[in-house]
Each structure stands twice: as C-alpha cells, then as structure tokens.
Amino acid sequence: MERVENRGDETSQITERITYLFNNHLLSDVGFVVRSSCGEKHAKRTKMAIPAHKFLLSIYSPVFYAMFCGEMAEKSDTIDLPDCAYEGILEMLRYMYSNEVELHESNVLQVLYVAKKYILPSLAQKCVEFLIRNLDLANVLCVLSHAQKYDEQNLVDRCWEMIENETEEVVKSEEFVKVDKSLLEAMVKRATLTISEVELFRAVDLWATEECKRQGVHASGKVKRRILGEQIVKNIHFPVMEEIDFTSTVVDSNILTGTEVRELARNFNGTLSTSAGFPDKGRVGFSWSSSRFTSFSSCSCEPEDWSYDGNWGSLTLDAIVLQVDKDIMLRGIRFFGCLINTNYLVSLKIIDKKNGTKILSLKDMSFSPVSLPYREEEISGYDVVFDPVILRKNADYVVKSLTDGPETCFGCDGVNIIQSHSVTFTFKAYKSTNRKNGNETDVHYGQFSSFFFKPL
C-alpha cells in the first residue's frame, strides 16, 4: 500500500474551502438570529441572521458542542441570541472558520463578550491585546469596567495604571460622568491618583449632578450625598485641600453636613487636631521615567529559546546601578518580555550599594507579557509593581533581577542620564563580583525599560 503524505498546498486548499463556508448558506444547518449592531447598513432591521455549520462550531467551542451534541441538544435550525450583537457573532464565526478576526474599536467589546460566552480563550486574548494597544484616556474607563467583568487582570492593571498616572485627564473625559457608582467608589479609594483633591471633588460632584439628571431628581446637596453614599464621600481627602478651595468649592456644594464643615474648618485653623473622619494624607500619585533606551531589539520568541532557568547564585543576572538627584518613592519597574503563550518568573532585588542593605527583595513573581506602547511602536513587556520604596538622592542602588522564561526583547542605544518629572536618573554599569554570574544588562543595552516613581 502506497503512503501519500499530506502536502502544505493541500492543507492550504482545505483551509480555503472552510473559509469559503464562512457566512455562507452552502451546507449550512443552523442560523443565528442576532440584533443589529449600531451603525450597520441595515440599521432599520432590528434582527439579522447569520448562517453557520454545527459540526465546525462544535469542534471549536465546548459550549456549542453541548448545544448541538449534548443530551439536551438544540434541534431547531434557527437560534435566537438576544444578548449578542451582529458584529460580535460575525467576527467570532470568522475566527472559527478562518483563524482571522477583524477587530476595531466599535466591535472589540462585542467580540470579547462572545469569546468569553462560548469559551474561545485564544480569541479573547486577541481582543485583550487589541484593547491594550488601543487604550487611551477616552476609553480607559469603559474598557476597565469590561475587563473587571471578564476577570482579565492584565487589562485591569493596564487600565488602572493609566487612570493613576493621568487622573486629571481621565476625569475630564465624557465617559467619567457615565461610570457605574462602584467604579467611581474604587477610584476615590485609590491612594495613587495624580490629581489635586479639590479637582477630584469637583469631578465627583459633577458625576453626582449627572446621576441626579439620569434619575430625574433635583440635584440638591442632600440628594447628591445620598446618591454618592458614605464610601465615596468619606474617601475624599478634604483635610489636604487648601482652605480657600475647601471654602469656595466644597462648602458651597452642600454635600457635607454642617457638623462636618465646622469640624473641617476647625482642623484648617488648628483648633481641632482630628480630621473629622476623612483621610488626612495626600495621595501618592506616581509617574514613570522615560525609557532609558532609544531603540530595542526584538526576540525570536521561539519556545525552545530559553535564556534563564534556576536560582540565585547560579544564573546570569540583569543588573544596573541607579542614582537619582532627588528623594523618590519607587513603585515599579517595566521589563521587556516576549509575546508568546507563557509566563515569566521574576525575582527582584534593590540594594543600597554603599552598605549592602536590601531595600527590596521579591521572589518568584509570575507575569504574562502584553503589548505595551514604546515611543511610536509596540513592545512586549510586563510591569513589576511593588509596595513603594524610598530611594535617597545621590545614593547608588543596585537593581538586580533574575528571570525564568523565554528569550526577551531588550533595549538598545541606552543613555546614562534621563530627566523625568524634575528628577534626574543616572545609570551606571554593574560588575558582578561572583564569577558564576554574568550580567546581560548595561547602560547601553538590556533590561529595565522604565521606572514608576514619584518625587518626595
């Protein structure tokens, strides 16, 4: 018997034939009836039908398999999906038939919804990557609410990072006055917002006013206080405001009770030492340094290309010496990665070079790389965020990392001095005293793309 090998061109032909069946009535044995998406040419039609093939869908999705092949299999050749939009289902089917998907800002959340509903993790990941690449101040609040709903932690972290570092611009966006109360509450509870307290209060007051309009009630101070609730009001840091701002903005809003106003007024003039039940410390807003590299080198990202594997004392380290000209609080470091279906296991140390004191020691933290903006391009990377540590001015600190994971991208053409947010960062080469440990990072190339910090 002669054995015939399957050739690449034959595989390509099979793929083309399957793709040909996408959105095609030929051999179709089921149709999905969905609501029209906004902006569709057939907007006058409230519902649209999309042909599909049960066998193919059952192979890709365990939900469709149960729907068509389970004990309670659907016998009808027409299935109504009232919770799904046309573009979401269409792009999901395109992906299942052709392994391609056409994502844009108007459909990506619809596609993410159906990818989660029908358990298509690879499609969901493509949606998340698209959202991260296209995250901006106008859509970050909307994206965050969906990311939380679908438990996409990487996307949630990226959204909060943008909100924390651009708080003043985010609260000026059209989306801010539309956010759910739970998200507003989560925002005012965060200690790392970068906005003055009086501007935050103005934004919260505006949200309450718009919510009164939505509920059809008069926007009096008492009504806005009831709508906001104690968790929001009690997490605004009134004691850190300037007294003139408090008097002209907060008092006139009538959101605080008379007793609260009097106690805060006494706190401002020093006759009352308590803060009337409100936080009395400023928020610790963070920014990040500009990248110390002017370019970067991509990696092959092949699963077999492992550049690290093991424990401290036996591996090549990434290390750099860092000095700042002002005291800062350091909150995190951005690492280069590689976008493949895997995680990086990271250990990180920051050591005072003069006396050898460890001011940070973290071990075996797991991170999944995502696409991150890099100048006018995109890189693969992840952010190692930790409880803030203080770096004193003019002191040398050694930043060391040990990473278990695939080959990564790395920065090139680095510079030794960067100025960011009134702070000057100076980088110096680190030479390991342990012969077993080399160092893959230098001033001019390697790891540690950016630093998250706030001047003290």
PDB file of C-alpha atoms in Angstrom, residues 145-381:
ATOM      1  CA  SER A 145     -15.463  48.011  33.515  1.00  0.00           C
ATOM      2  CA  HIS A 146     -15.458  45.214  30.908  1.00  0.00           C
ATOM      3  CA  ALA A 147     -12.016  43.945  31.944  1.00  0.00           C
ATOM      4  CA  GLN A 148     -13.229  43.584  35.530  1.00  0.00           C
ATOM      5  CA  LYS A 149     -16.401  41.824  34.405  1.00  0.00           C
ATOM      6  CA  TYR A 150     -14.407  39.259  32.400  1.00  0.00           C
ATOM      7  CA  ASP A 151     -11.620  38.903  35.002  1.00  0.00           C
ATOM      8  CA  GLU A 152      -8.844  39.970  32.595  1.00  0.00           C
ATOM      9  CA  GLN A 153      -6.323  41.011  35.218  1.00  0.00           C
ATOM     10  CA  ASN A 154      -3.573  42.194  32.854  1.00  0.00           C
ATOM     11  CA  LEU A 155      -6.020  44.520  31.157  1.00  0.00           C
ATOM     12  CA  VAL A 156      -7.384  45.690  34.513  1.00  0.00           C
ATOM     13  CA  ASP A 157      -3.854  46.543  35.670  1.00  0.00           C
ATOM     14  CA  ARG A 158      -3.097  48.483  32.475  1.00  0.00           C
ATOM     15  CA  CYS A 159      -6.322  50.477  32.867  1.00  0.00           C
ATOM     16  CA  TRP A 160      -5.594  51.380  36.480  1.00  0.00           C
ATOM     17  CA  GLU A 161      -2.044  52.317  35.560  1.00  0.00           C
ATOM     18  CA  MET A 162      -3.342  54.820  33.001  1.00  0.00           C
ATOM     19  CA  ILE A 163      -6.021  56.145  35.370  1.00  0.00           C
ATOM     20  CA  GLU A 164      -3.499  56.630  38.172  1.00  0.00           C
ATOM     21  CA  ASN A 165      -0.951  58.412  36.019  1.00  0.00           C
ATOM     22  CA  GLU A 166      -3.421  60.556  34.040  1.00  0.00           C
ATOM     23  CA  THR A 167      -6.203  61.021  36.599  1.00  0.00           C
ATOM     24  CA  GLU A 168      -6.863  64.674  35.863  1.00  0.00           C
ATOM     25  CA  GLU A 169      -7.360  63.995  32.145  1.00  0.00           C
ATOM     26  CA  VAL A 170      -9.430  60.845  32.747  1.00  0.00           C
ATOM     27  CA  VAL A 171     -11.985  62.638  34.930  1.00  0.00           C
ATOM     28  CA  LYS A 172     -12.418  65.230  32.173  1.00  0.00           C
ATOM     29  CA  SER A 173     -13.435  62.578  29.639  1.00  0.00           C
ATOM     30  CA  GLU A 174     -17.043  62.132  28.549  1.00  0.00           C
ATOM     31  CA  GLU A 175     -17.037  58.597  29.942  1.00  0.00           C
ATOM     32  CA  PHE A 176     -16.300  59.668  33.510  1.00  0.00           C
ATOM     33  CA  VAL A 177     -19.790  61.013  34.305  1.00  0.00           C
ATOM     34  CA  LYS A 178     -21.272  57.764  32.932  1.00  0.00           C
ATOM     35  CA  VAL A 179     -19.307  55.264  35.034  1.00  0.00           C
ATOM     36  CA  ASP A 180     -21.023  52.966  37.493  1.00  0.00           C
ATOM     37  CA  LYS A 181     -21.044  54.073  41.106  1.00  0.00           C
ATOM     38  CA  SER A 182     -18.928  51.034  42.064  1.00  0.00           C
ATOM     39  CA  LEU A 183     -16.142  52.144  39.711  1.00  0.00           C
ATOM     40  CA  LEU A 184     -16.293  55.729  40.997  1.00  0.00           C
ATOM     41  CA  GLU A 185     -16.007  54.373  44.530  1.00  0.00           C
ATOM     42  CA  ALA A 186     -12.991  52.260  43.561  1.00  0.00           C
ATOM     43  CA  MET A 187     -11.332  55.332  42.046  1.00  0.00           C
ATOM     44  CA  VAL A 188     -11.675  57.633  45.058  1.00  0.00           C
ATOM     45  CA  LYS A 189     -10.350  54.878  47.340  1.00  0.00           C
ATOM     46  CA  ARG A 190      -7.068  54.629  45.420  1.00  0.00           C
ATOM     47  CA  ALA A 191      -4.178  56.386  47.115  1.00  0.00           C
ATOM     48  CA  THR A 192      -2.142  56.642  43.900  1.00  0.00           C
ATOM     49  CA  LEU A 193      -4.254  59.093  41.876  1.00  0.00           C
ATOM     50  CA  THR A 194      -2.426  62.020  40.274  1.00  0.00           C
ATOM     51  CA  ILE A 195      -4.899  64.847  40.806  1.00  0.00           C
ATOM     52  CA  SER A 196      -5.409  67.593  43.370  1.00  0.00           C
ATOM     53  CA  GLU A 197      -8.065  66.743  45.920  1.00  0.00           C
ATOM     54  CA  VAL A 198     -10.230  69.737  45.046  1.00  0.00           C
ATOM     55  CA  GLU A 199     -10.238  68.752  41.343  1.00  0.00           C
ATOM     56  CA  LEU A 200     -11.204  65.220  42.308  1.00  0.00           C
ATOM     57  CA  PHE A 201     -14.057  66.569  44.410  1.00  0.00           C
ATOM     58  CA  ARG A 202     -15.260  68.728  41.501  1.00  0.00           C
ATOM     59  CA  ALA A 203     -15.299  65.633  39.282  1.00  0.00           C
ATOM     60  CA  VAL A 204     -17.231  63.613  41.888  1.00  0.00           C
ATOM     61  CA  ASP A 205     -19.701  66.481  42.322  1.00  0.00           C
ATOM     62  CA  LEU A 206     -20.238  66.620  38.545  1.00  0.00           C
ATOM     63  CA  TRP A 207     -20.818  62.845  38.438  1.00  0.00           C
ATOM     64  CA  ALA A 208     -23.443  63.202  41.191  1.00  0.00           C
ATOM     65  CA  THR A 209     -25.146  66.046  39.317  1.00  0.00           C
ATOM     66  CA  GLU A 210     -25.343  63.957  36.127  1.00  0.00           C
ATOM     67  CA  GLU A 211     -26.643  60.981  38.102  1.00  0.00           C
ATOM     68  CA  CYS A 212     -29.416  63.175  39.515  1.00  0.00           C
ATOM     69  CA  LYS A 213     -30.404  64.030  35.936  1.00  0.00           C
ATOM     70  CA  ARG A 214     -30.450  60.338  34.997  1.00  0.00           C
ATOM     71  CA  GLN A 215     -32.685  59.582  37.976  1.00  0.00           C
ATOM     72  CA  GLY A 216     -34.887  62.616  37.352  1.00  0.00           C
ATOM     73  CA  VAL A 217     -34.360  64.161  40.786  1.00  0.00           C
ATOM     74  CA  HIS A 218     -33.339  67.638  41.920  1.00  0.00           C
ATOM     75  CA  ALA A 219     -29.573  67.937  42.358  1.00  0.00           C
ATOM     76  CA  SER A 220     -29.503  69.367  45.880  1.00  0.00           C
ATOM     77  CA  GLY A 221     -26.582  68.775  48.221  1.00  0.00           C
ATOM     78  CA  LYS A 222     -28.534  66.292  50.342  1.00  0.00           C
ATOM     79  CA  VAL A 223     -29.702  64.314  47.311  1.00  0.00           C
ATOM     80  CA  LYS A 224     -26.172  64.169  45.870  1.00  0.00           C
ATOM     81  CA  ARG A 225     -24.836  62.993  49.260  1.00  0.00           C
ATOM     82  CA  ARG A 226     -27.420  60.190  49.299  1.00  0.00           C
ATOM     83  CA  ILE A 227     -26.601  59.170  45.729  1.00  0.00           C
ATOM     84  CA  LEU A 228     -22.854  59.225  46.309  1.00  0.00           C
ATOM     85  CA  GLY A 229     -23.049  57.300  49.564  1.00  0.00           C
ATOM     86  CA  GLU A 230     -20.686  57.359  52.513  1.00  0.00           C
ATOM     87  CA  GLN A 231     -17.981  55.205  50.931  1.00  0.00           C
ATOM     88  CA  ILE A 232     -17.319  57.803  48.240  1.00  0.00           C
ATOM     89  CA  VAL A 233     -17.663  60.948  50.366  1.00  0.00           C
ATOM     90  CA  LYS A 234     -15.645  59.564  53.276  1.00  0.00           C
ATOM     91  CA  ASN A 235     -12.740  58.648  50.974  1.00  0.00           C
ATOM     92  CA  ILE A 236     -12.177  62.184  49.703  1.00  0.00           C
ATOM     93  CA  HIS A 237      -9.165  63.751  51.429  1.00  0.00           C
ATOM     94  CA  PHE A 238     -10.754  67.074  52.428  1.00  0.00           C
ATOM     95  CA  PRO A 239      -8.122  67.922  55.114  1.00  0.00           C
ATOM     96  CA  VAL A 240      -5.315  68.131  52.496  1.00  0.00           C
ATOM     97  CA  MET A 241      -7.124  70.796  50.431  1.00  0.00           C
ATOM     98  CA  GLU A 242      -6.220  74.465  50.579  1.00  0.00           C
ATOM     99  CA  GLU A 243      -8.639  76.193  52.931  1.00  0.00           C
ATOM    100  CA  ILE A 244      -9.719  78.666  50.227  1.00  0.00           C
ATOM    101  CA  ASP A 245     -10.574  75.779  47.854  1.00  0.00           C
ATOM    102  CA  PHE A 246     -12.497  73.993  50.585  1.00  0.00           C
ATOM    103  CA  THR A 247     -14.490  77.121  51.404  1.00  0.00           C
ATOM    104  CA  SER A 248     -15.297  78.158  47.820  1.00  0.00           C
ATOM    105  CA  THR A 249     -15.879  74.728  46.300  1.00  0.00           C
ATOM    106  CA  VAL A 250     -16.799  72.135  48.919  1.00  0.00           C
ATOM    107  CA  VAL A 251     -18.850  74.202  51.350  1.00  0.00           C
ATOM    108  CA  ASP A 252     -20.988  75.722  48.583  1.00  0.00           C
ATOM    109  CA  SER A 253     -21.827  72.267  47.200  1.00  0.00           C
ATOM    110  CA  ASN A 254     -23.767  71.435  50.409  1.00  0.00           C
ATOM    111  CA  ILE A 255     -22.697  67.796  50.112  1.00  0.00           C
ATOM    112  CA  LEU A 256     -21.089  67.801  53.563  1.00  0.00           C
ATOM    113  CA  THR A 257     -23.176  68.158  56.699  1.00  0.00           C
ATOM    114  CA  GLY A 258     -22.948  71.278  58.829  1.00  0.00           C
ATOM    115  CA  THR A 259     -21.094  69.363  61.518  1.00  0.00           C
ATOM    116  CA  GLU A 260     -18.516  68.059  59.019  1.00  0.00           C
ATOM    117  CA  VAL A 261     -17.941  71.567  57.635  1.00  0.00           C
ATOM    118  CA  ARG A 262     -17.432  73.027  61.106  1.00  0.00           C
ATOM    119  CA  GLU A 263     -15.032  70.280  62.180  1.00  0.00           C
ATOM    120  CA  LEU A 264     -13.001  70.586  58.988  1.00  0.00           C
ATOM    121  CA  ALA A 265     -12.892  74.374  59.363  1.00  0.00           C
ATOM    122  CA  ARG A 266     -11.517  73.937  62.892  1.00  0.00           C
ATOM    123  CA  ASN A 267      -8.998  71.432  61.520  1.00  0.00           C
ATOM    124  CA  PHE A 268      -7.785  74.007  58.978  1.00  0.00           C
ATOM    125  CA  ASN A 269      -7.256  76.719  61.610  1.00  0.00           C
ATOM    126  CA  GLY A 270      -5.589  74.329  64.050  1.00  0.00           C
ATOM    127  CA  THR A 271      -8.198  74.314  66.825  1.00  0.00           C
ATOM    128  CA  LEU A 272      -9.145  70.665  66.123  1.00  0.00           C
ATOM    129  CA  SER A 273      -6.462  68.010  65.778  1.00  0.00           C
ATOM    130  CA  THR A 274      -8.687  65.310  64.264  1.00  0.00           C
ATOM    131  CA  SER A 275      -9.613  65.112  60.577  1.00  0.00           C
ATOM    132  CA  ALA A 276     -13.383  64.784  61.096  1.00  0.00           C
ATOM    133  CA  GLY A 277     -13.312  61.211  59.839  1.00  0.00           C
ATOM    134  CA  PHE A 278     -11.709  61.963  56.451  1.00  0.00           C
ATOM    135  CA  PRO A 279      -8.262  60.812  55.214  1.00  0.00           C
ATOM    136  CA  ASP A 280      -5.694  63.454  56.124  1.00  0.00           C
ATOM    137  CA  LYS A 281      -2.747  62.349  53.980  1.00  0.00           C
ATOM    138  CA  GLY A 282      -2.114  63.336  50.372  1.00  0.00           C
ATOM    139  CA  ARG A 283      -2.468  60.789  47.616  1.00  0.00           C
ATOM    140  CA  VAL A 284       0.735  59.156  46.425  1.00  0.00           C
ATOM    141  CA  GLY A 285       0.369  59.658  42.687  1.00  0.00           C
ATOM    142  CA  PHE A 286       3.036  58.018  40.537  1.00  0.00           C
ATOM    143  CA  SER A 287       4.521  58.783  37.166  1.00  0.00           C
ATOM    144  CA  TRP A 288       7.203  56.890  35.247  1.00  0.00           C
ATOM    145  CA  SER A 289      10.538  57.767  33.755  1.00  0.00           C
ATOM    146  CA  SER A 290      11.037  57.982  30.048  1.00  0.00           C
ATOM    147  CA  SER A 291      12.662  54.858  28.649  1.00  0.00           C
ATOM    148  CA  ARG A 292      16.406  54.855  29.028  1.00  0.00           C
ATOM    149  CA  PHE A 293      16.728  53.247  25.593  1.00  0.00           C
ATOM    150  CA  THR A 294      16.346  54.906  22.201  1.00  0.00           C
ATOM    151  CA  SER A 295      15.604  51.643  20.382  1.00  0.00           C
ATOM    152  CA  PHE A 296      15.036  47.978  21.098  1.00  0.00           C
ATOM    153  CA  SER A 297      15.781  44.597  19.595  1.00  0.00           C
ATOM    154  CA  SER A 298      13.015  42.072  19.109  1.00  0.00           C
ATOM    155  CA  CYS A 299      13.387  38.411  20.025  1.00  0.00           C
ATOM    156  CA  SER A 300      12.735  35.254  18.048  1.00  0.00           C
ATOM    157  CA  CYS A 301      10.129  34.208  20.633  1.00  0.00           C
ATOM    158  CA  GLU A 302      10.598  30.535  19.894  1.00  0.00           C
ATOM    159  CA  PRO A 303       9.509  28.343  22.844  1.00  0.00           C
ATOM    160  CA  GLU A 304      12.828  26.493  22.842  1.00  0.00           C
ATOM    161  CA  ASP A 305      14.832  29.720  23.230  1.00  0.00           C
ATOM    162  CA  TRP A 306      15.225  29.763  26.996  1.00  0.00           C
ATOM    163  CA  SER A 307      17.723  32.244  28.317  1.00  0.00           C
ATOM    164  CA  TYR A 308      17.188  31.767  32.050  1.00  0.00           C
ATOM    165  CA  ASP A 309      16.427  28.863  34.324  1.00  0.00           C
ATOM    166  CA  GLY A 310      17.344  28.385  38.007  1.00  0.00           C
ATOM    167  CA  ASN A 311      18.141  30.014  41.328  1.00  0.00           C
ATOM    168  CA  TRP A 312      20.123  32.931  42.687  1.00  0.00           C
ATOM    169  CA  GLY A 313      23.879  32.368  42.607  1.00  0.00           C
ATOM    170  CA  SER A 314      23.900  30.112  39.555  1.00  0.00           C
ATOM    171  CA  LEU A 315      22.448  32.245  36.771  1.00  0.00           C
ATOM    172  CA  THR A 316      23.245  35.237  34.654  1.00  0.00           C
ATOM    173  CA  LEU A 317      21.736  38.363  36.179  1.00  0.00           C
ATOM    174  CA  ASP A 318      20.288  41.552  34.752  1.00  0.00           C
ATOM    175  CA  ALA A 319      21.638  44.377  36.885  1.00  0.00           C
ATOM    176  CA  ILE A 320      22.171  48.130  36.715  1.00  0.00           C
ATOM    177  CA  VAL A 321      23.272  50.812  39.170  1.00  0.00           C
ATOM    178  CA  LEU A 322      20.749  53.632  39.615  1.00  0.00           C
ATOM    179  CA  GLN A 323      21.152  57.070  41.188  1.00  0.00           C
ATOM    180  CA  VAL A 324      18.633  59.932  41.465  1.00  0.00           C
ATOM    181  CA  ASP A 325      19.240  63.595  42.285  1.00  0.00           C
ATOM    182  CA  LYS A 326      16.101  63.884  44.485  1.00  0.00           C
ATOM    183  CA  ASP A 327      14.477  61.600  47.021  1.00  0.00           C
ATOM    184  CA  ILE A 328      11.813  59.483  45.292  1.00  0.00           C
ATOM    185  CA  MET A 329       9.337  56.734  46.035  1.00  0.00           C
ATOM    186  CA  LEU A 330       9.884  53.872  43.586  1.00  0.00           C
ATOM    187  CA  ARG A 331       6.825  51.751  42.936  1.00  0.00           C
ATOM    188  CA  GLY A 332       7.691  49.514  39.996  1.00  0.00           C
ATOM    189  CA  ILE A 333       9.883  48.658  37.014  1.00  0.00           C
ATOM    190  CA  ARG A 334       8.869  47.821  33.453  1.00  0.00           C
ATOM    191  CA  PHE A 335      10.521  44.746  31.945  1.00  0.00           C
ATOM    192  CA  PHE A 336      10.908  43.651  28.350  1.00  0.00           C
ATOM    193  CA  GLY A 337       9.267  40.316  27.501  1.00  0.00           C
ATOM    194  CA  CYS A 338       8.137  38.286  24.526  1.00  0.00           C
ATOM    195  CA  LEU A 339       4.559  37.736  23.377  1.00  0.00           C
ATOM    196  CA  ILE A 340       4.180  34.014  23.441  1.00  0.00           C
ATOM    197  CA  ASN A 341       1.806  31.808  25.370  1.00  0.00           C
ATOM    198  CA  THR A 342       3.844  31.603  28.564  1.00  0.00           C
ATOM    199  CA  ASN A 343       4.740  33.403  31.805  1.00  0.00           C
ATOM    200  CA  TYR A 344       7.935  34.850  33.244  1.00  0.00           C
ATOM    201  CA  LEU A 345       9.023  34.026  36.770  1.00  0.00           C
ATOM    202  CA  VAL A 346      10.867  37.012  38.218  1.00  0.00           C
ATOM    203  CA  SER A 347      12.907  37.663  41.342  1.00  0.00           C
ATOM    204  CA  LEU A 348      13.924  41.260  42.020  1.00  0.00           C
ATOM    205  CA  LYS A 349      16.279  42.943  44.473  1.00  0.00           C
ATOM    206  CA  ILE A 350      17.214  46.555  45.104  1.00  0.00           C
ATOM    207  CA  ILE A 351      20.324  47.017  47.235  1.00  0.00           C
ATOM    208  CA  ASP A 352      21.947  50.097  48.734  1.00  0.00           C
ATOM    209  CA  LYS A 353      25.374  49.792  47.108  1.00  0.00           C
ATOM    210  CA  LYS A 354      27.229  51.623  49.901  1.00  0.00           C
ATOM    211  CA  ASN A 355      26.182  49.457  52.837  1.00  0.00           C
ATOM    212  CA  GLY A 356      24.718  46.386  51.127  1.00  0.00           C
ATOM    213  CA  THR A 357      21.272  46.821  52.708  1.00  0.00           C
ATOM    214  CA  LYS A 358      18.415  45.213  50.780  1.00  0.00           C
ATOM    215  CA  ILE A 359      15.574  47.707  50.487  1.00  0.00           C
ATOM    216  CA  LEU A 360      13.545  45.357  48.280  1.00  0.00           C
ATOM    217  CA  SER A 361      13.601  41.574  47.902  1.00  0.00           C
ATOM    218  CA  LEU A 362      10.885  39.828  45.893  1.00  0.00           C
ATOM    219  CA  LYS A 363      10.989  36.224  44.700  1.00  0.00           C
ATOM    220  CA  ASP A 364       9.191  34.045  42.179  1.00  0.00           C
ATOM    221  CA  MET A 365       6.627  36.543  40.904  1.00  0.00           C
ATOM    222  CA  SER A 366       4.767  35.370  37.788  1.00  0.00           C
ATOM    223  CA  PHE A 367       3.954  37.741  34.914  1.00  0.00           C
ATOM    224  CA  SER A 368       2.351  37.375  31.478  1.00  0.00           C
ATOM    225  CA  PRO A 369       3.781  39.771  28.860  1.00  0.00           C
ATOM    226  CA  VAL A 370       1.457  42.062  26.904  1.00  0.00           C
ATOM    227  CA  SER A 371       1.854  44.622  24.128  1.00  0.00           C
ATOM    228  CA  LEU A 372       2.923  47.974  25.568  1.00  0.00           C
ATOM    229  CA  PRO A 373       3.473  51.359  23.894  1.00  0.00           C
ATOM    230  CA  TYR A 374       7.119  52.142  23.212  1.00  0.00           C
ATOM    231  CA  ARG A 375       7.730  55.531  21.618  1.00  0.00           C
ATOM    232  CA  GLU A 376       5.868  55.150  18.307  1.00  0.00           C
ATOM    233  CA  GLU A 377       5.969  51.335  18.343  1.00  0.00           C
ATOM    234  CA  GLU A 378       4.779  48.429  20.453  1.00  0.00           C
ATOM    235  CA  ILE A 379       6.937  46.154  22.579  1.00  0.00           C
ATOM    236  CA  SER A 380       6.248  43.035  24.578  1.00  0.00           C
ATOM    237  CA  GLY A 381       6.627  43.618  28.291  1.00  0.00           C
TER     238      GLY A 381
END
